[in-house]
Every structure is written in structure tokens, then in C-alpha cells.
Coordinates of C-alpha atoms in Angstrom, one line a residue:
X1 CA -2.7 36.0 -33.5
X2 CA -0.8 33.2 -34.3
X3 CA 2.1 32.7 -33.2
X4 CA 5.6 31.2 -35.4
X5 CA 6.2 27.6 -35.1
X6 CA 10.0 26.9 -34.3
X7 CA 9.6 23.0 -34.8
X8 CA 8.7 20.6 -37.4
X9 CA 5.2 18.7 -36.6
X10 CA 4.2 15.0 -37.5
X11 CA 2.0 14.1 -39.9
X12 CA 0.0 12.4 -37.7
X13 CA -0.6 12.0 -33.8
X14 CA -0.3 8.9 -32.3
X15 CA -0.1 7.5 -28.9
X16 CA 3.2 6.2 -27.8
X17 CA 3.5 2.1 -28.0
X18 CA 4.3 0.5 -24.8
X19 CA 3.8 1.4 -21.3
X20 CA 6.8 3.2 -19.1
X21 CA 5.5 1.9 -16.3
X22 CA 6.6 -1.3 -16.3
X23 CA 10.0 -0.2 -16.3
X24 CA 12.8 -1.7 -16.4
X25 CA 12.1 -4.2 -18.9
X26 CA 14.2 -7.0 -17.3
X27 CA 14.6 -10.4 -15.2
X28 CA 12.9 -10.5 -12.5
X29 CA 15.8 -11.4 -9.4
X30 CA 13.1 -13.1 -7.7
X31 CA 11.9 -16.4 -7.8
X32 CA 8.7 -15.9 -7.1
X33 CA 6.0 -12.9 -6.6
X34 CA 6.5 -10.4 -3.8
X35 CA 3.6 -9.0 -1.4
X36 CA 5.0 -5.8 -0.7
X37 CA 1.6 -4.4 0.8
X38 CA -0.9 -6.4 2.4
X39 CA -5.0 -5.7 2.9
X40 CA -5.9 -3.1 5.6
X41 CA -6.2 -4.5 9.3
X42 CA -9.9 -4.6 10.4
X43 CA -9.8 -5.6 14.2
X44 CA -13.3 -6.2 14.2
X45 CA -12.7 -9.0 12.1
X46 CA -11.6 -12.5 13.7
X47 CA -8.4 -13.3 13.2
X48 CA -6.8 -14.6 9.5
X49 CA -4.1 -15.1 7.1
X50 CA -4.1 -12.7 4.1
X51 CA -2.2 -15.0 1.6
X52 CA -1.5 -18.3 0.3
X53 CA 1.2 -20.1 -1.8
X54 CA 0.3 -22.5 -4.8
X55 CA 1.1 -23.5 -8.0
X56 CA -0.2 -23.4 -11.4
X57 CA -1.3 -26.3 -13.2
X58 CA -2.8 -25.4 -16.3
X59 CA -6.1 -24.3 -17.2
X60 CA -9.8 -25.9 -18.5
X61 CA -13.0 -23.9 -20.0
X62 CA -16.2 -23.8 -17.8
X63 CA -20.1 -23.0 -18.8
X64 CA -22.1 -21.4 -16.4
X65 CA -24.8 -18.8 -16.3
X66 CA -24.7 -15.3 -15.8
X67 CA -26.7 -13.4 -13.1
X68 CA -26.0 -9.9 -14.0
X69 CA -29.6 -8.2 -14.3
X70 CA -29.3 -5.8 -17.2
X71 CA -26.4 -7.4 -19.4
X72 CA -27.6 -8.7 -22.8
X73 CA -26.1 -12.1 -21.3
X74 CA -28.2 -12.4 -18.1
X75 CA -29.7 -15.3 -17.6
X76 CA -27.7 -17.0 -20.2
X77 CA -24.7 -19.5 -20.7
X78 CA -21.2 -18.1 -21.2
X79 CA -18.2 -20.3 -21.8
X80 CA -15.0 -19.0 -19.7
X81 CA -11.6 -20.3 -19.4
X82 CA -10.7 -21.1 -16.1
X83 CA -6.9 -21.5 -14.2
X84 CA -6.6 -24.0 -11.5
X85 CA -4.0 -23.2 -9.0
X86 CA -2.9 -26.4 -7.2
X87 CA -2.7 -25.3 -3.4
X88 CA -1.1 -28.1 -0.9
X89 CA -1.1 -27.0 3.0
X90 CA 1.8 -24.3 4.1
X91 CA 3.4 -25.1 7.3
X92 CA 4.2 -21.9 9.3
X93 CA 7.4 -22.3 11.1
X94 CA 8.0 -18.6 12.5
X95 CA 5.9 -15.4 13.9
X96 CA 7.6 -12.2 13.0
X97 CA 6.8 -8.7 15.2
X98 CA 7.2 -5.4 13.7
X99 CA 7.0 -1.8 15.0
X100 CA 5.7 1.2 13.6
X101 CA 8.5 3.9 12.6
X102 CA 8.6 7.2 10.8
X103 CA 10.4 5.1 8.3
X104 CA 8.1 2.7 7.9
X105 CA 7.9 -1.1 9.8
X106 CA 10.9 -2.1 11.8
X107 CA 11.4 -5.9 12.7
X108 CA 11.3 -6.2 16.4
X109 CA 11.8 -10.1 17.2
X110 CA 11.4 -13.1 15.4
X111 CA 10.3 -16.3 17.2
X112 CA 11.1 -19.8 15.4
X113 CA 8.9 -22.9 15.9
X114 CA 10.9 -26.7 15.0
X115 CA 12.2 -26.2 11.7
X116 CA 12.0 -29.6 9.3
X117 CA 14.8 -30.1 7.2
X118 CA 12.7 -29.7 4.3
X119 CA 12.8 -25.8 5.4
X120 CA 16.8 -25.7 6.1
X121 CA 16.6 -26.6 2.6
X122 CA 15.9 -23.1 1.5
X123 CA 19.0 -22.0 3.5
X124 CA 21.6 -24.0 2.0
X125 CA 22.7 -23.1 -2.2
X126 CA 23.8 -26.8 -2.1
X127 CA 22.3 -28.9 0.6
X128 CA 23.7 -32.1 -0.2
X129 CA 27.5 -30.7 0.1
X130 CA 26.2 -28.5 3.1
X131 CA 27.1 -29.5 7.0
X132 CA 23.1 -29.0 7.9
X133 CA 24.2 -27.0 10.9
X134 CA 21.3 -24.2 10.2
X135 CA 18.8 -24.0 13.1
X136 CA 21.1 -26.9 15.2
X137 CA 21.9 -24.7 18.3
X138 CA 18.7 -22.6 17.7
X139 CA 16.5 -26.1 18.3
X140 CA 19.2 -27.5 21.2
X141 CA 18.7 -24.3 23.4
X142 CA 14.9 -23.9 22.5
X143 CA 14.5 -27.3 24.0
X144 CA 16.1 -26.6 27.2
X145 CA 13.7 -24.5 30.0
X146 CA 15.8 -21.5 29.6
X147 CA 15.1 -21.4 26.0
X148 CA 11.3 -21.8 26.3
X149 CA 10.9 -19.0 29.0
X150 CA 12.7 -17.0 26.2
X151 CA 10.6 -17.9 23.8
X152 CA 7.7 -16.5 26.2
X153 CA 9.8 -13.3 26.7
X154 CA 9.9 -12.7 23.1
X155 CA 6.2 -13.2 22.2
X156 CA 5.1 -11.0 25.6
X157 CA 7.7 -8.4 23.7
X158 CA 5.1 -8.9 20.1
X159 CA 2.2 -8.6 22.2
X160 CA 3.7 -5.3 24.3
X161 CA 5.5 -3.6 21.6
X162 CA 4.2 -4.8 18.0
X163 CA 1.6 -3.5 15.9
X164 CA 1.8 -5.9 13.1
X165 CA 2.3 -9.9 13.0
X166 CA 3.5 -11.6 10.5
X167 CA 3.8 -15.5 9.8
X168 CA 7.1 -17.7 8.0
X169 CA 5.6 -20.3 6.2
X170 CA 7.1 -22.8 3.4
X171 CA 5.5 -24.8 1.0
X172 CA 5.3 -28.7 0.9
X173 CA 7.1 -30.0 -2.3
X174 CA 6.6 -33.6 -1.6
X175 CA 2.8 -32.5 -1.9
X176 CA 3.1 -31.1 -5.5
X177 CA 4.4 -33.4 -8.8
X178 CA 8.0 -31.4 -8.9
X179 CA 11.6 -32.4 -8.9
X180 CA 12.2 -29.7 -7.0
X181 CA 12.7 -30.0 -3.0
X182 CA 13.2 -26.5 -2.2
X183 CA 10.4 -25.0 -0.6
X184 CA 9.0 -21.8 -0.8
X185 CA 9.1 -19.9 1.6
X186 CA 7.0 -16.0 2.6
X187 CA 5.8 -14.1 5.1
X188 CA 2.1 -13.9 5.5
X189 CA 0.7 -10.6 7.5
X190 CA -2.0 -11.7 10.6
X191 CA -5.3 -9.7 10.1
X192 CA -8.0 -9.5 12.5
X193 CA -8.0 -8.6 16.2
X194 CA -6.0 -7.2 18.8
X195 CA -2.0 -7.7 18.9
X196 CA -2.5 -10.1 21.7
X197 CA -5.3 -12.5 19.5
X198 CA -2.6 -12.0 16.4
X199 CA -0.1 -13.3 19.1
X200 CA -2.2 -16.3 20.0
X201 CA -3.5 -16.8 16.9
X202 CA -0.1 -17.3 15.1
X203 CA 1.1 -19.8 18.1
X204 CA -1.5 -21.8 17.6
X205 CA -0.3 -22.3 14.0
X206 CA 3.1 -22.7 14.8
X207 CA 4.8 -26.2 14.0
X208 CA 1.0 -26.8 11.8
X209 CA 0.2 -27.3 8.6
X210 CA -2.6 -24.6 7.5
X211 CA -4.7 -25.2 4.7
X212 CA -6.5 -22.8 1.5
X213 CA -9.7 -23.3 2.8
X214 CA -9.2 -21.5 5.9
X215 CA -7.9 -18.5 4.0
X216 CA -10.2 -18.1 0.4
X217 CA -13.8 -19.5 -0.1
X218 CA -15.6 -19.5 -3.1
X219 CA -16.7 -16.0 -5.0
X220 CA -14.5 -14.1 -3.2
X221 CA -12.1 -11.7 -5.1
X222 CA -8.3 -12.2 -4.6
X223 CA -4.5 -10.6 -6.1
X224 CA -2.3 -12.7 -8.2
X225 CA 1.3 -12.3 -7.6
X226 CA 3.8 -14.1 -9.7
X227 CA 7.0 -14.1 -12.5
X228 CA 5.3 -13.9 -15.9
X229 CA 6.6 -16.7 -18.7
X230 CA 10.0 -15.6 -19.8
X231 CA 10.5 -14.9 -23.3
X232 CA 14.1 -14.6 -24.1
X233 CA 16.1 -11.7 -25.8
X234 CA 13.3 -10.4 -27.9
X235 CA 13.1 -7.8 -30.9
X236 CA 11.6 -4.3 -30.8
X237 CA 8.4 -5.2 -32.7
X238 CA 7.5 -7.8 -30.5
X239 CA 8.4 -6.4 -27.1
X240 CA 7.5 -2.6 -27.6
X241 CA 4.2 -3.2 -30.2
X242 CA 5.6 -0.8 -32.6
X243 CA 4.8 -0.4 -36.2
X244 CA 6.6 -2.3 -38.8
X245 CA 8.1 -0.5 -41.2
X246 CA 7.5 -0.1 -44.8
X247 CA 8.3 -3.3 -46.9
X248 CA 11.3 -1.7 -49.0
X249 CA 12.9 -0.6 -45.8
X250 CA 16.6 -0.5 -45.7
X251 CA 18.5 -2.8 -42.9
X252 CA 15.1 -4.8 -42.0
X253 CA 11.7 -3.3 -41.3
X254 CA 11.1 -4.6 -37.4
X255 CA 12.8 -1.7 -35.7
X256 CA 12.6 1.9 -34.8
X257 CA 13.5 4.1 -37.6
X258 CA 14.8 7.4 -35.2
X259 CA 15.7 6.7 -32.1
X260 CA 16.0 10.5 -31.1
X261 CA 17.3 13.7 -32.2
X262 CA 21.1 14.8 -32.5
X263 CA 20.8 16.7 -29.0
X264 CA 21.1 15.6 -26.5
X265 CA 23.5 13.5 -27.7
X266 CA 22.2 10.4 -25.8
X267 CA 19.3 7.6 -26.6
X268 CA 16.3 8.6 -24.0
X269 CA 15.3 6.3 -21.7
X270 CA 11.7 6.1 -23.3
X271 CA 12.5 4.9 -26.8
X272 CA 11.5 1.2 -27.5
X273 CA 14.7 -0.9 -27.7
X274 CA 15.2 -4.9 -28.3
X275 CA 16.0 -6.4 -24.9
X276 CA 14.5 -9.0 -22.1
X277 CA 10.9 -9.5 -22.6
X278 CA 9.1 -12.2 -20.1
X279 CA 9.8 -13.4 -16.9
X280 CA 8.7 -10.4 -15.2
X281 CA 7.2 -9.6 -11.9
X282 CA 3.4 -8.9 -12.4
X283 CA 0.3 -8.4 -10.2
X284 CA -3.2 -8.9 -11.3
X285 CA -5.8 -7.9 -9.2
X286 CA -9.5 -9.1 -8.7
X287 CA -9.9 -12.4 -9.5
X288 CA -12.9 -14.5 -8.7
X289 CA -12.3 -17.7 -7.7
X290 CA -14.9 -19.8 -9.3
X291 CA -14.6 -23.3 -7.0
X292 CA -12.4 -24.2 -3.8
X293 CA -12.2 -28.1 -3.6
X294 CA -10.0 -30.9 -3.5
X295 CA -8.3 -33.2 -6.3
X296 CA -8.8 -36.1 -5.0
X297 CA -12.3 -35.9 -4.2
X298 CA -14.5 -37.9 -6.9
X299 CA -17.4 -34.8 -6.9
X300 CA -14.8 -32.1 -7.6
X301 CA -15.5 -31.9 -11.1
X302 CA -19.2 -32.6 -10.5
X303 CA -22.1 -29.6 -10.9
X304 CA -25.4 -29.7 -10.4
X305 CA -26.1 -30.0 -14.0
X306 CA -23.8 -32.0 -14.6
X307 CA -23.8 -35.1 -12.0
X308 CA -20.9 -37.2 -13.5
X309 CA -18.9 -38.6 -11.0
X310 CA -15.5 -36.5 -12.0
X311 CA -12.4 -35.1 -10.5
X312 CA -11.4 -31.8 -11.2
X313 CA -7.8 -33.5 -13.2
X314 CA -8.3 -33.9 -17.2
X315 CA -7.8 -37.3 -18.7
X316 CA -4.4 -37.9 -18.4
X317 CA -3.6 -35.2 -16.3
X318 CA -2.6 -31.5 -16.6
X319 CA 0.3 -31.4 -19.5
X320 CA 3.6 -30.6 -18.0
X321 CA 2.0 -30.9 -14.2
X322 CA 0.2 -33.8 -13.8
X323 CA -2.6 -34.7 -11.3
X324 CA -4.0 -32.1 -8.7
X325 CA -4.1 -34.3 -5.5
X326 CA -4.5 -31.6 -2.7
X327 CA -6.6 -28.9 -2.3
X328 CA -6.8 -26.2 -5.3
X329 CA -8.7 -22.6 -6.5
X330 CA -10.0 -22.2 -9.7
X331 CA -9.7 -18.9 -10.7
X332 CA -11.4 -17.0 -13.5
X333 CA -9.1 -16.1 -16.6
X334 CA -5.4 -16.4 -17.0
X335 CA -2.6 -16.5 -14.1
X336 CA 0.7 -15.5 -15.7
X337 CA 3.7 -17.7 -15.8
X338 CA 4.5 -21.4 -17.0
X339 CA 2.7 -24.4 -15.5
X340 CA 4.9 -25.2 -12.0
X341 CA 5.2 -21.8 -11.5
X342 CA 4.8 -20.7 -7.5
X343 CA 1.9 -18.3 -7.3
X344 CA 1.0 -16.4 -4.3
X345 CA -2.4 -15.1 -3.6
X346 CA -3.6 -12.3 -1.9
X347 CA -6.5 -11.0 -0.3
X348 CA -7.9 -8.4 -2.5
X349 CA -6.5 -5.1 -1.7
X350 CA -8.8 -3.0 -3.6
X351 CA -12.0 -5.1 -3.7
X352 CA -14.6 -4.0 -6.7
X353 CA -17.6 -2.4 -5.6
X354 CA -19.8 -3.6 -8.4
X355 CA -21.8 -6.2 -9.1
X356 CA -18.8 -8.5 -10.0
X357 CA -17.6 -8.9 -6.2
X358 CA -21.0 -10.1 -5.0
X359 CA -22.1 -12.0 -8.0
X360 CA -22.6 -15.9 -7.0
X361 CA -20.6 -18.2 -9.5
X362 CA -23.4 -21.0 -10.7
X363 CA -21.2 -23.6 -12.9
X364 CA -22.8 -26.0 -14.8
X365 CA -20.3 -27.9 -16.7
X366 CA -16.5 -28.3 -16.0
X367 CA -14.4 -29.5 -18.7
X368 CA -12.0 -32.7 -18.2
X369 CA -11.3 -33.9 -21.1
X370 CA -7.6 -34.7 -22.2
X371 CA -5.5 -31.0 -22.7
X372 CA -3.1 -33.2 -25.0
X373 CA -4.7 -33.1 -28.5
X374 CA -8.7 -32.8 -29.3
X375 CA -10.3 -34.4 -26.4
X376 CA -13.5 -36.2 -26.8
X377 CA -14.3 -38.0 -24.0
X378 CA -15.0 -36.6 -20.3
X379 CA -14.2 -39.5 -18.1
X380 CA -12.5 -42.9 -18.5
X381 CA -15.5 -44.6 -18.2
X382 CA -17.0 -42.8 -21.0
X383 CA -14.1 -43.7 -23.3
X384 CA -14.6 -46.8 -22.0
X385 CA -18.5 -47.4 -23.0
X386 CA -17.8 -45.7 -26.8
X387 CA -14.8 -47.4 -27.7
X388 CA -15.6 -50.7 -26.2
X389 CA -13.5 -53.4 -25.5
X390 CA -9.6 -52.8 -26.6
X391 CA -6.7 -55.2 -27.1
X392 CA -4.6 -53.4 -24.2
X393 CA -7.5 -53.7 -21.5
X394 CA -7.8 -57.4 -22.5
X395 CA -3.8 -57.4 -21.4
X396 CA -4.0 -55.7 -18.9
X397 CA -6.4 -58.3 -17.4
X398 CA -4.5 -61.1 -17.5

């Protein structure tokens, strides 16, 4: 029996355009990505940092061939674009203790190693107007032998009372081609071990610089965390997806014709409306990281196809970043936001079981040719040997 419909249907069914569960669609108060969960401890595992800080330089295409037995690509060369994330070494300044509540972790103590002005940096709004006093009386009494034996007392209370250790560390702006001075600055969770090898574990880094390569290696999966590229106040069409309307529409034809029903007398909160779109806080997860190296080394760029002496920098640099001189990770795909954006990366929290996680990454040919324009030559020397002599090198001789 069929019963009476009391409503009016569509004409056709249609899924809804746009996800609800990125909302609210608006500016992310952060400045950079958050890690508000960190992998699972393993204390059979030695003892390790579970993320990183860097900062995105731009991105180059790769060709390398795919060991996948049973794709229709296996055994065969693939082109992929590539990011490279421009990692300098992180100095860890504090070890942070928390307890296990029914509310969740609880910060027990928090000891402080010598803090560089470069770090009372990130305290200040305005640090040339600023008196500089943050950390003054900390370092005087921390000095003194009643100071150190309180130090001691606090990390014995980590050991005794903790069940999770964390690490402050900042990034090195002088290390990376910004203006800016401020560092960044994160806690990073110590995995691995018992409380008391956390314990020792962060002291020993304490006051030291510690570098990518300790934490990430090459094919290993990893989380992006970071503020997307912002786009501005942006229109429906563009920021929802949703279908543009007829072309004889009145009062334009990139909106949303009904936006709800008389009653309830109010505008629901899932209708697509023009607002904020970009500069959002977004997580990717899994992403292989095709090559740890350094940009300074002359082999960086270098595969064993291709054996040309190279660094892993295009000709003339990255545009809008210029030359990777530290270490860096070159990650498969995309990273969101701008170049000079602060990245942080993550151990994987949900590692793929497939074939992708143990799949080994053989590159054969890294592209560094110049990003500004149509770039035709690899290296310098290259150039250099097609071009011939010009009248600047002759200048630049004499």
C-alpha cells in the first residue's frame, strides 16, 4: 500500500557539494600546523623524536620505476611530481613531563635548558622595543648549585611521576633564506623506552641541535601538518563547488538559488555561503618520502642513472625561496601552503598496510632545471657547453 506523500520531491538526486567536515570554513588562528595526537608509544623501540619542523620550497618532477608486481605500470617509468621540504637542525631547549588523568594529560614540570635569544624571540610581540628580561632570572638561578640540584629534582619528578615526555624545540631562521627571525617553536613527544630512557634521552638533547636524519629515512611514510594557501574572501561557486546557474539567471548565476525553506525561519548551518576560503589548517597523511639528503652536497641531485654531478637546487634556485643549503625531504605529491610556509612532519599515525609502505623508491632522474620559465638545461655546465662562450662570462673574467 502506498502511502500519501506530504512533500514535494526533486527532480533529481544529487549528492550535496562540499564537505561539513571541514567546518568552520575560516582563518586558521595558528601560524603553523598543530600535532594534536602523536604515534603510539612502543617501548620496545629505542628511543626517538616523532616530528620535525621544515619549510617548503617548491616542488620538481621525478622519473623513476615502479615495483608494484601486478599494476599495468610495473616495471615501468612513471613521471611524479615531487615537494622538497627544506629541513635545517631544531635545537631543543626544554623537556616537558605529563601525567595521565581521567581528563586526559596533565603537565607535571617543565625543565628549561640555556635559552638563545633567538628563542626569547618568540616571547616578545616586538622584540626590538622589548626589555629582553624573559628567561634572565630563570638562567641566573639555574647557574647557581641550588638551581642545578633543582633541575635534578625536577627531572627525578619526570622519571617518578610521568608517563609521557615531550621536547621544546625552535627552528633555526638564520639557517633558512627568510626575513623572518622568529622561530618556530613545538613540542615534539619522546617515543621509545622506559620513562627513565625518555628522561635521558631528552637531556642528552638538551642545549643541541638535532637533525632530520635522526628522525625520517628514506621510504618511510610520514603526516603533513600545515596552513593551506589562503585564498581571500571567496564566492560560493568557488569555495562550495556548486552548480552555476542557468545563463539567463536573474541577479548573477554563481550563487545558491534557495538557501532554505520559510521555517525555520533561520539559514542552516549546512548551506554553501560566500566566505573565507584558504589558509586553513589541514593534515595529509601518508606520504613517502622519496630522498633524505643535503643541499649542499654536489651528489644530491645525482641517481644512478643519471650520474651528473648536481645538487638537489634548480638553476637559479627555488622561485620565491631560493637555495636549499641544509638538509631536506623530498616528499611524494603536493604539501599544502605557499613556498616559506613552516611544515611540520609527523610520524605516520596510521601507517598503510599495503604494498605502498614497503615499496623501495628507485629514482632515476631528478629534475633541476630552472622553475622560472621553460627550462632547458640541467646544470650550469650544460648551459655552458650549448650556448658557448657569452659576452657577460667574457666580463666577468676580467
Amino acid at each position: 500500500r502506498q502511502t500519501k506523500k506530504l512533500m514535494s520531491h526533486r527532480k533529481f538526486e544529487a549528492p550535496r557539494h562540499g564537505s561539513l567536515g571541514f567546518l568552520p570554513r575560516k582563518r586558521c588562528r595558528t601560524y603553523r600546523g598543530r600535532c594534536r595526537k602523536f604515534p603510539k608509544d612502543d617501548a620496545s623501540k629505542p628511543c626517538h623524536l616523532t616530528a620535525f619542523m621544515g619549510y617548503k620550497a617548491g616542488m620538481t618532477h621525478v622519473v623513476r620505476e615502479v615495483n608494484k608486481p601486478g599494476a599495468g605500470v610495473h616495471k615501468k617509468d612513471v613521471v611524479e611530481a615531487v615537494t622538497v621540504i627544506d629541513c635545517p637542525p631544531i635545537v631543543v631547549v626544554g623537556i616537558v613531563g605529563y601525567v595521565e588523568t581521567p581528563r586526559g594529560l596533565r603537565t607535571l614540570t617543565t625543565v628549561w635548558g640555556h635559552v638563545s635569544n633567538e628563542f626569547r624571540r618568540r616571547l616578545y610581540k616586538n622584540w626590538y622595543r622589548s626589555k629582553k628580561k624573559a628567561f634572565t632570572k630563570y638562567a641566573k638561578h639555574a647557574a647557581s648549585d641550588e638551581g642545578k640540584k633543582d633541575r635534578e629534582r625536577e627531572l627525578e619528578r619526570i622519571r617518578k611521576y610521568c608517563s609521557v615526555v615531550r621536547v621544546i624545540a625552535h627552528t633555526q631562521m638564520r639557517e633558512v633564506p627568510l626575513s623572518q627571525k622568529k622561530p618556530h617553536v613545538m613540542e615534539i613527544q619522546v617515543n621509545g623506552g622506559t620513562v627513565e630512557e625518555k628522561v635521558a634521552f631528552a637531556k642528552e638533547l638538551l642545549e643541541k641541535p638535532a637533525a632530520v636524519t635522526d628522525v625520517f629515512s628514506m621510504n618511510e611514510m610520514l603526516d603533513v601538518i600545515g596552513i593551506t594557501k589562503g585564498k581571500g574572501f571567496s564566492g560560493v561557486t568557488a569555495r562550495w563547488g556548486t552548480t552555476r546557474l542557468p545563463r539567463k539567471s536573474r541577479k548573477g548565476l554563481r550563487k545558491v538559488a534557495c538557501i532554505g525553506p520559510w521555517h525555520p525561519a533561520r539559514v542552516s548551518f549546512s548551506v554553501a555561503r560566500a566566505g573565507q576560503r584558504g589558509y586553513h589548517h589541514r593534515t595529509e597523511m601518508n606520504k613517502k618520502v622519496y630522498r633524505v639528503g643535503n643541499g649542499l652536497d654536489m651528489r644530491s641531485g645525482t641517481t644512478e642513472v643519471d650520474l651528473t654531478e648536481k645538487t638537489i637546487n634548480p638553476m637559479g634556485g627555488f622561485p620565491h625561496y631560493g637555495m636549499v643549503k641544509n638538509d631536506f625531504l623530498m616528499l611524494k605529491g603536493g604539501v599544502m601552503g605557499p613556498k616559506k610556509r613552516m611544515i611540520v612532519l609527523r610520524k605516520a599515525m596510521r601507517p598503510p598496510a599495503g604494498h605502498a609502505t614497503t615499496e623501495e623508491i628507485d629514482i632515476k632522474f631528478i629534475d633541476t632545471s630552472s622553475k622560472f620559465g621553460h627550462g632547458r638545461f640541467q646544470t650550469a655546465d650544460e648551459k655552458l657547453k650549448f650556448m658557448g662562450p657569452l659576452k657577460k662570462s667574457a666580463f666577468t673574467q676580467e
